[in-house]
Coordinates of C-alpha atoms in Angstrom, one line a residue:
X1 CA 90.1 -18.4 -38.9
X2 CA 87.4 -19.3 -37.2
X3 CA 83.4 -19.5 -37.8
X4 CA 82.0 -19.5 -41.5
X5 CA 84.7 -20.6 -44.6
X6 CA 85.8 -17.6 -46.4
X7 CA 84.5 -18.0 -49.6
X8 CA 86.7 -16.6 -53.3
X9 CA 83.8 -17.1 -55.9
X10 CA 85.0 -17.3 -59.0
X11 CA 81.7 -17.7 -61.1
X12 CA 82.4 -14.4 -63.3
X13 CA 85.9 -15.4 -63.6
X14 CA 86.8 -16.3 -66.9
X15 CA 90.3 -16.1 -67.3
X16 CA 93.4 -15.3 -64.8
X17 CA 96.8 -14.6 -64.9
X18 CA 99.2 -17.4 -62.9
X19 CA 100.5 -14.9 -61.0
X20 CA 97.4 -13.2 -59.5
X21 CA 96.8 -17.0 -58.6
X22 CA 99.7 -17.3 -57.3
X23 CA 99.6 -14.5 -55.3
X24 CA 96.2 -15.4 -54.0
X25 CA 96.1 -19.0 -53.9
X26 CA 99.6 -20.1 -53.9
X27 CA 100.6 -18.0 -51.0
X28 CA 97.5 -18.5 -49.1
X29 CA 98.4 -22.4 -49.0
X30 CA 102.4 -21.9 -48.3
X31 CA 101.7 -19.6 -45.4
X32 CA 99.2 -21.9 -43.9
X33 CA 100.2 -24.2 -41.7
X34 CA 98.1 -26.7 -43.2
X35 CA 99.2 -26.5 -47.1
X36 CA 96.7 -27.5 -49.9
X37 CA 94.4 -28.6 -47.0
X38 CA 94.0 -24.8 -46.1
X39 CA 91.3 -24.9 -49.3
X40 CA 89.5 -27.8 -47.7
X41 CA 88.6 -25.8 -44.7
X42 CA 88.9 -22.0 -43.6
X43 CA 89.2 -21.2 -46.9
X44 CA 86.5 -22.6 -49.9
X45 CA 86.8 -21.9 -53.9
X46 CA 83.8 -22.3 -56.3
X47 CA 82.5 -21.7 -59.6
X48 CA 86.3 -22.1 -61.2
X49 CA 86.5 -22.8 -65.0
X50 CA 87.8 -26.0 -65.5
X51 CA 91.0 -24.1 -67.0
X52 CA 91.1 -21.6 -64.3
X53 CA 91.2 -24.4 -61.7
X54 CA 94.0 -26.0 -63.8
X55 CA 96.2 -23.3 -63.6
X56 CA 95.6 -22.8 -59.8
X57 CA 96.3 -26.4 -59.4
X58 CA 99.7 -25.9 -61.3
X59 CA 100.5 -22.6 -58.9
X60 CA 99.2 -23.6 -55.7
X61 CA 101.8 -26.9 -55.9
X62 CA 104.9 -25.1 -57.2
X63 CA 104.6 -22.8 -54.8
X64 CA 104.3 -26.1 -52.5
X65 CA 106.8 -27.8 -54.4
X66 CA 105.0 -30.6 -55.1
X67 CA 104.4 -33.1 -58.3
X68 CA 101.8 -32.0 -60.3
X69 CA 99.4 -34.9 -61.1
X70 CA 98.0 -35.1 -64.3

């Protein structure tokens, strides 16, 4: 991707179900070359409930298969 950061705005969000997250987030991250880091680039999330943002954190490094840190 080049240019401006595609930006997912989740700022009306106040629930969602792991796998939509999954879906979105977790395979946006394992299809990408640059993993997790993808998020920290090309690609920027805001306005994520703290609980929302927990349960991507959970999907996004299963789908990795990384250790989630508490």
């Amino acid at each position: 991707m080049d240019g401006e950061p595609l930006i997912l705005d989740f700022s009306a969000v106040k629930s969602a179900a792991s796998s939509f997250l999954d879906e979105l987030l977790g395979r946006l991250a394992d299809e990408d070359p640059r993993g997790q880091a993808v998020f920290d680039g090309p690609v920027r999330i805001q306005g994520m409930t703290p609980t929302v943002q927990a349960m991507a954190n959970v999907v996004v490094a299963q789908r990795l298969g990384q250790q989630i840190r508490s």
